[in-house]
């Protein structure tokens, strides 16, 4: 009887292992794609840090984090920013994310320096509503340089100052981008 129990237990264990292996093999053949993105808590902390850094420098700004779909994931607005900073921070984040990924650049400043403005026959990219080639956006990347989103800051007196606040936040939290 003991031998029969051991055989049943071994058979059951083998069945579980086989089912798990078959499930993993099926997952590899799946029609689903997994996308890395920040948890909302990290996205919120990143945007909050950018606003905090700018506030310590005397600037009231809005910071927007976009996820790998280009949608807003977190938005933090300073106390006295103008209304347009909401859309401008989003557009900087979107541009840093989408064109940073396409052209392997890490900020809107790098995109501008590389003269990434569109085809030679005209400024087509300038007409896309979400795109804004102004300093203030930083591409969010994992340690292996996988693009996971972007952050944009708007409201400081100059895009270079916006971008410095965004970069300071990225530098603080990039260890959490895994």
PDB file of C-alpha atoms in Angstrom:
ATOM      1  CA  UNK A   1       0.000   0.000   0.000  1.00  0.00           C
ATOM      2  CA  UNK A   2       2.912   2.365   0.795  1.00  0.00           C
ATOM      3  CA  UNK A   3       4.441   1.627  -2.581  1.00  0.00           C
ATOM      4  CA  UNK A   4       1.145   2.468  -4.300  1.00  0.00           C
ATOM      5  CA  UNK A   5       0.973   5.861  -2.468  1.00  0.00           C
ATOM      6  CA  UNK A   6       4.524   6.715  -3.485  1.00  0.00           C
ATOM      7  CA  UNK A   7       3.716   5.842  -7.085  1.00  0.00           C
ATOM      8  CA  UNK A   8       0.590   7.988  -7.040  1.00  0.00           C
ATOM      9  CA  UNK A   9       2.485  10.902  -5.480  1.00  0.00           C
ATOM     10  CA  UNK A  10       5.250  10.594  -8.084  1.00  0.00           C
ATOM     11  CA  UNK A  11       2.679  10.432 -10.883  1.00  0.00           C
ATOM     12  CA  UNK A  12       0.851  13.476  -9.509  1.00  0.00           C
ATOM     13  CA  UNK A  13       4.106  15.423  -9.215  1.00  0.00           C
ATOM     14  CA  UNK A  14       5.051  14.510 -12.775  1.00  0.00           C
ATOM     15  CA  UNK A  15       1.614  15.609 -13.994  1.00  0.00           C
ATOM     16  CA  UNK A  16       1.966  18.996 -12.266  1.00  0.00           C
ATOM     17  CA  UNK A  17       5.458  19.512 -13.696  1.00  0.00           C
ATOM     18  CA  UNK A  18       4.243  18.509 -17.167  1.00  0.00           C
ATOM     19  CA  UNK A  19       1.256  20.870 -16.953  1.00  0.00           C
ATOM     20  CA  UNK A  20       3.474  23.760 -15.809  1.00  0.00           C
ATOM     21  CA  UNK A  21       5.967  23.080 -18.610  1.00  0.00           C
ATOM     22  CA  UNK A  22       3.190  22.865 -21.186  1.00  0.00           C
ATOM     23  CA  UNK A  23       1.756  26.127 -19.875  1.00  0.00           C
ATOM     24  CA  UNK A  24       5.135  27.857 -20.206  1.00  0.00           C
ATOM     25  CA  UNK A  25       5.600  26.520 -23.719  1.00  0.00           C
ATOM     26  CA  UNK A  26       2.130  27.813 -24.586  1.00  0.00           C
ATOM     27  CA  UNK A  27       3.010  31.214 -23.129  1.00  0.00           C
ATOM     28  CA  UNK A  28       5.936  31.447 -25.538  1.00  0.00           C
ATOM     29  CA  UNK A  29       3.525  30.793 -28.413  1.00  0.00           C
ATOM     30  CA  UNK A  30       1.018  33.329 -27.070  1.00  0.00           C
ATOM     31  CA  UNK A  31      -0.383  36.152 -29.132  1.00  0.00           C
ATOM     32  CA  UNK A  32       0.100  38.509 -26.176  1.00  0.00           C
ATOM     33  CA  UNK A  33       2.962  40.975 -25.807  1.00  0.00           C
ATOM     34  CA  UNK A  34       4.289  42.042 -22.423  1.00  0.00           C
ATOM     35  CA  UNK A  35       5.295  45.684 -22.099  1.00  0.00           C
ATOM     36  CA  UNK A  36       7.501  47.067 -19.357  1.00  0.00           C
ATOM     37  CA  UNK A  37       6.216  50.211 -17.696  1.00  0.00           C
ATOM     38  CA  UNK A  38       6.634  52.000 -14.397  1.00  0.00           C
ATOM     39  CA  UNK A  39       4.261  51.261 -11.564  1.00  0.00           C
ATOM     40  CA  UNK A  40       1.970  54.224 -10.953  1.00  0.00           C
ATOM     41  CA  UNK A  41       3.649  54.875  -7.618  1.00  0.00           C
ATOM     42  CA  UNK A  42       7.052  55.262  -9.283  1.00  0.00           C
ATOM     43  CA  UNK A  43       5.633  57.448 -12.056  1.00  0.00           C
ATOM     44  CA  UNK A  44       3.973  59.659  -9.437  1.00  0.00           C
ATOM     45  CA  UNK A  45       7.172  59.872  -7.364  1.00  0.00           C
ATOM     46  CA  UNK A  46       9.150  60.793 -10.493  1.00  0.00           C
ATOM     47  CA  UNK A  47       6.770  63.620 -11.449  1.00  0.00           C
ATOM     48  CA  UNK A  48       6.604  64.837  -7.840  1.00  0.00           C
ATOM     49  CA  UNK A  49      10.390  64.887  -7.584  1.00  0.00           C
ATOM     50  CA  UNK A  50      10.732  66.983 -10.746  1.00  0.00           C
ATOM     51  CA  UNK A  51       8.219  69.515  -9.391  1.00  0.00           C
ATOM     52  CA  UNK A  52       9.979  69.497  -6.000  1.00  0.00           C
ATOM     53  CA  UNK A  53      13.431  70.054  -7.526  1.00  0.00           C
ATOM     54  CA  UNK A  54      12.164  72.970  -9.601  1.00  0.00           C
ATOM     55  CA  UNK A  55      10.399  74.455  -6.546  1.00  0.00           C
ATOM     56  CA  UNK A  56      13.690  74.432  -4.604  1.00  0.00           C
ATOM     57  CA  UNK A  57      15.178  76.397  -7.513  1.00  0.00           C
ATOM     58  CA  UNK A  58      12.333  78.927  -7.403  1.00  0.00           C
ATOM     59  CA  UNK A  59      10.260  77.605 -10.327  1.00  0.00           C
ATOM     60  CA  UNK A  60       6.649  76.430 -10.255  1.00  0.00           C
ATOM     61  CA  UNK A  61       6.227  73.749 -12.923  1.00  0.00           C
ATOM     62  CA  UNK A  62       4.076  70.894 -14.138  1.00  0.00           C
ATOM     63  CA  UNK A  63       5.650  67.467 -14.661  1.00  0.00           C
ATOM     64  CA  UNK A  64       4.055  64.741 -16.755  1.00  0.00           C
ATOM     65  CA  UNK A  65       5.164  61.117 -17.068  1.00  0.00           C
ATOM     66  CA  UNK A  66       4.002  59.132 -20.102  1.00  0.00           C
ATOM     67  CA  UNK A  67       3.987  55.349 -20.302  1.00  0.00           C
ATOM     68  CA  UNK A  68       5.083  53.164 -23.257  1.00  0.00           C
ATOM     69  CA  UNK A  69       1.781  53.874 -25.025  1.00  0.00           C
ATOM     70  CA  UNK A  70       2.450  57.614 -24.934  1.00  0.00           C
ATOM     71  CA  UNK A  71      -0.449  58.231 -22.546  1.00  0.00           C
ATOM     72  CA  UNK A  72      -0.219  60.286 -19.377  1.00  0.00           C
ATOM     73  CA  UNK A  73       0.555  58.083 -16.404  1.00  0.00           C
ATOM     74  CA  UNK A  74       1.214  60.756 -13.782  1.00  0.00           C
ATOM     75  CA  UNK A  75       0.824  64.530 -13.719  1.00  0.00           C
ATOM     76  CA  UNK A  76       1.892  66.799 -10.872  1.00  0.00           C
ATOM     77  CA  UNK A  77       1.171  70.507 -11.124  1.00  0.00           C
ATOM     78  CA  UNK A  78       2.937  73.120  -9.054  1.00  0.00           C
ATOM     79  CA  UNK A  79       0.968  75.722  -7.143  1.00  0.00           C
ATOM     80  CA  UNK A  80       1.267  78.692  -9.508  1.00  0.00           C
ATOM     81  CA  UNK A  81       1.892  77.358 -13.009  1.00  0.00           C
ATOM     82  CA  UNK A  82       0.089  78.716 -16.064  1.00  0.00           C
ATOM     83  CA  UNK A  83      -2.561  76.573 -17.720  1.00  0.00           C
ATOM     84  CA  UNK A  84      -0.495  75.823 -20.839  1.00  0.00           C
ATOM     85  CA  UNK A  85       2.149  74.057 -18.743  1.00  0.00           C
ATOM     86  CA  UNK A  86      -0.188  71.041 -18.548  1.00  0.00           C
ATOM     87  CA  UNK A  87      -0.230  70.449 -22.302  1.00  0.00           C
ATOM     88  CA  UNK A  88       3.379  71.553 -22.823  1.00  0.00           C
ATOM     89  CA  UNK A  89       4.743  69.158 -20.177  1.00  0.00           C
ATOM     90  CA  UNK A  90       2.770  66.308 -21.768  1.00  0.00           C
ATOM     91  CA  UNK A  91       4.018  67.148 -25.254  1.00  0.00           C
ATOM     92  CA  UNK A  92       7.640  67.310 -24.046  1.00  0.00           C
ATOM     93  CA  UNK A  93       7.237  63.922 -22.321  1.00  0.00           C
ATOM     94  CA  UNK A  94       5.602  62.418 -25.413  1.00  0.00           C
ATOM     95  CA  UNK A  95       8.323  63.772 -27.712  1.00  0.00           C
ATOM     96  CA  UNK A  96      11.122  62.549 -25.421  1.00  0.00           C
ATOM     97  CA  UNK A  97       9.482  59.118 -25.279  1.00  0.00           C
ATOM     98  CA  UNK A  98       8.489  58.570 -28.902  1.00  0.00           C
ATOM     99  CA  UNK A  99      11.307  60.311 -30.749  1.00  0.00           C
ATOM    100  CA  UNK A 100      13.882  59.408 -28.098  1.00  0.00           C
ATOM    101  CA  UNK A 101      13.041  55.783 -28.812  1.00  0.00           C
ATOM    102  CA  UNK A 102      12.983  56.241 -32.599  1.00  0.00           C
ATOM    103  CA  UNK A 103      16.287  58.142 -32.770  1.00  0.00           C
ATOM    104  CA  UNK A 104      18.045  56.695 -29.669  1.00  0.00           C
ATOM    105  CA  UNK A 105      18.259  60.054 -27.876  1.00  0.00           C
ATOM    106  CA  UNK A 106      17.785  60.674 -24.164  1.00  0.00           C
ATOM    107  CA  UNK A 107      16.166  64.118 -24.118  1.00  0.00           C
ATOM    108  CA  UNK A 108      14.387  66.682 -26.227  1.00  0.00           C
ATOM    109  CA  UNK A 109      17.591  68.741 -26.119  1.00  0.00           C
ATOM    110  CA  UNK A 110      19.488  65.846 -27.721  1.00  0.00           C
ATOM    111  CA  UNK A 111      16.778  65.527 -30.376  1.00  0.00           C
ATOM    112  CA  UNK A 112      17.064  69.247 -31.140  1.00  0.00           C
ATOM    113  CA  UNK A 113      20.881  69.086 -31.265  1.00  0.00           C
ATOM    114  CA  UNK A 114      20.632  66.165 -33.700  1.00  0.00           C
ATOM    115  CA  UNK A 115      18.305  68.285 -35.843  1.00  0.00           C
ATOM    116  CA  UNK A 116      15.534  65.698 -35.631  1.00  0.00           C
ATOM    117  CA  UNK A 117      12.768  67.875 -36.999  1.00  0.00           C
ATOM    118  CA  UNK A 118      11.269  65.879 -39.839  1.00  0.00           C
ATOM    119  CA  UNK A 119      11.732  65.232 -43.532  1.00  0.00           C
ATOM    120  CA  UNK A 120      13.770  67.568 -45.706  1.00  0.00           C
ATOM    121  CA  UNK A 121      10.657  68.715 -47.589  1.00  0.00           C
ATOM    122  CA  UNK A 122       9.088  70.421 -44.593  1.00  0.00           C
ATOM    123  CA  UNK A 123       8.503  70.405 -40.880  1.00  0.00           C
ATOM    124  CA  UNK A 124       5.878  67.652 -40.883  1.00  0.00           C
ATOM    125  CA  UNK A 125       6.689  66.671 -37.311  1.00  0.00           C
ATOM    126  CA  UNK A 126       5.971  70.204 -36.159  1.00  0.00           C
ATOM    127  CA  UNK A 127       2.355  69.713 -37.242  1.00  0.00           C
ATOM    128  CA  UNK A 128       1.748  66.601 -35.131  1.00  0.00           C
ATOM    129  CA  UNK A 129      -0.222  67.864 -32.113  1.00  0.00           C
ATOM    130  CA  UNK A 130       1.637  65.818 -29.470  1.00  0.00           C
ATOM    131  CA  UNK A 131       5.145  66.633 -30.705  1.00  0.00           C
ATOM    132  CA  UNK A 132       7.085  69.569 -29.295  1.00  0.00           C
ATOM    133  CA  UNK A 133      10.791  70.015 -29.947  1.00  0.00           C
ATOM    134  CA  UNK A 134      11.574  72.219 -26.947  1.00  0.00           C
ATOM    135  CA  UNK A 135      14.003  71.319 -24.129  1.00  0.00           C
ATOM    136  CA  UNK A 136      12.340  69.889 -21.052  1.00  0.00           C
ATOM    137  CA  UNK A 137      11.700  66.230 -21.888  1.00  0.00           C
ATOM    138  CA  UNK A 138      13.749  63.202 -20.819  1.00  0.00           C
ATOM    139  CA  UNK A 139      13.425  59.664 -22.174  1.00  0.00           C
ATOM    140  CA  UNK A 140      12.882  57.027 -19.473  1.00  0.00           C
ATOM    141  CA  UNK A 141      15.004  53.894 -19.950  1.00  0.00           C
ATOM    142  CA  UNK A 142      15.813  50.734 -18.066  1.00  0.00           C
ATOM    143  CA  UNK A 143      19.444  49.823 -17.360  1.00  0.00           C
ATOM    144  CA  UNK A 144      19.573  47.924 -20.685  1.00  0.00           C
ATOM    145  CA  UNK A 145      18.245  51.073 -22.464  1.00  0.00           C
ATOM    146  CA  UNK A 146      14.738  49.764 -23.089  1.00  0.00           C
ATOM    147  CA  UNK A 147      12.467  52.804 -23.435  1.00  0.00           C
ATOM    148  CA  UNK A 148       9.656  52.726 -20.865  1.00  0.00           C
ATOM    149  CA  UNK A 149       8.254  56.236 -21.221  1.00  0.00           C
ATOM    150  CA  UNK A 150       9.169  59.867 -20.891  1.00  0.00           C
ATOM    151  CA  UNK A 151       8.949  62.789 -18.478  1.00  0.00           C
ATOM    152  CA  UNK A 152       8.302  66.369 -19.475  1.00  0.00           C
ATOM    153  CA  UNK A 153       8.515  69.514 -17.350  1.00  0.00           C
ATOM    154  CA  UNK A 154       7.119  72.942 -18.193  1.00  0.00           C
ATOM    155  CA  UNK A 155       6.886  76.258 -16.358  1.00  0.00           C
ATOM    156  CA  UNK A 156      10.449  77.300 -15.523  1.00  0.00           C
ATOM    157  CA  UNK A 157      11.889  80.332 -17.337  1.00  0.00           C
ATOM    158  CA  UNK A 158      13.536  78.272 -20.058  1.00  0.00           C
ATOM    159  CA  UNK A 159      13.373  74.703 -21.301  1.00  0.00           C
ATOM    160  CA  UNK A 160      16.924  74.075 -20.122  1.00  0.00           C
ATOM    161  CA  UNK A 161      15.772  74.649 -16.539  1.00  0.00           C
ATOM    162  CA  UNK A 162      12.726  72.404 -17.073  1.00  0.00           C
ATOM    163  CA  UNK A 163      14.955  69.660 -18.425  1.00  0.00           C
ATOM    164  CA  UNK A 164      17.416  69.968 -15.537  1.00  0.00           C
ATOM    165  CA  UNK A 165      14.561  69.316 -13.076  1.00  0.00           C
ATOM    166  CA  UNK A 166      13.323  66.353 -15.131  1.00  0.00           C
ATOM    167  CA  UNK A 167      16.843  64.923 -15.335  1.00  0.00           C
ATOM    168  CA  UNK A 168      17.376  65.337 -11.574  1.00  0.00           C
ATOM    169  CA  UNK A 169      14.204  63.313 -10.939  1.00  0.00           C
ATOM    170  CA  UNK A 170      15.283  60.622 -13.422  1.00  0.00           C
ATOM    171  CA  UNK A 171      18.716  60.438 -11.807  1.00  0.00           C
ATOM    172  CA  UNK A 172      17.121  59.929  -8.396  1.00  0.00           C
ATOM    173  CA  UNK A 173      14.707  57.168  -9.488  1.00  0.00           C
ATOM    174  CA  UNK A 174      16.422  55.413 -12.414  1.00  0.00           C
ATOM    175  CA  UNK A 175      17.480  52.602 -10.065  1.00  0.00           C
ATOM    176  CA  UNK A 176      13.750  51.813  -9.749  1.00  0.00           C
ATOM    177  CA  UNK A 177      13.292  51.383 -13.526  1.00  0.00           C
ATOM    178  CA  UNK A 178      13.424  47.594 -13.529  1.00  0.00           C
TER     179      UNK A 178
END
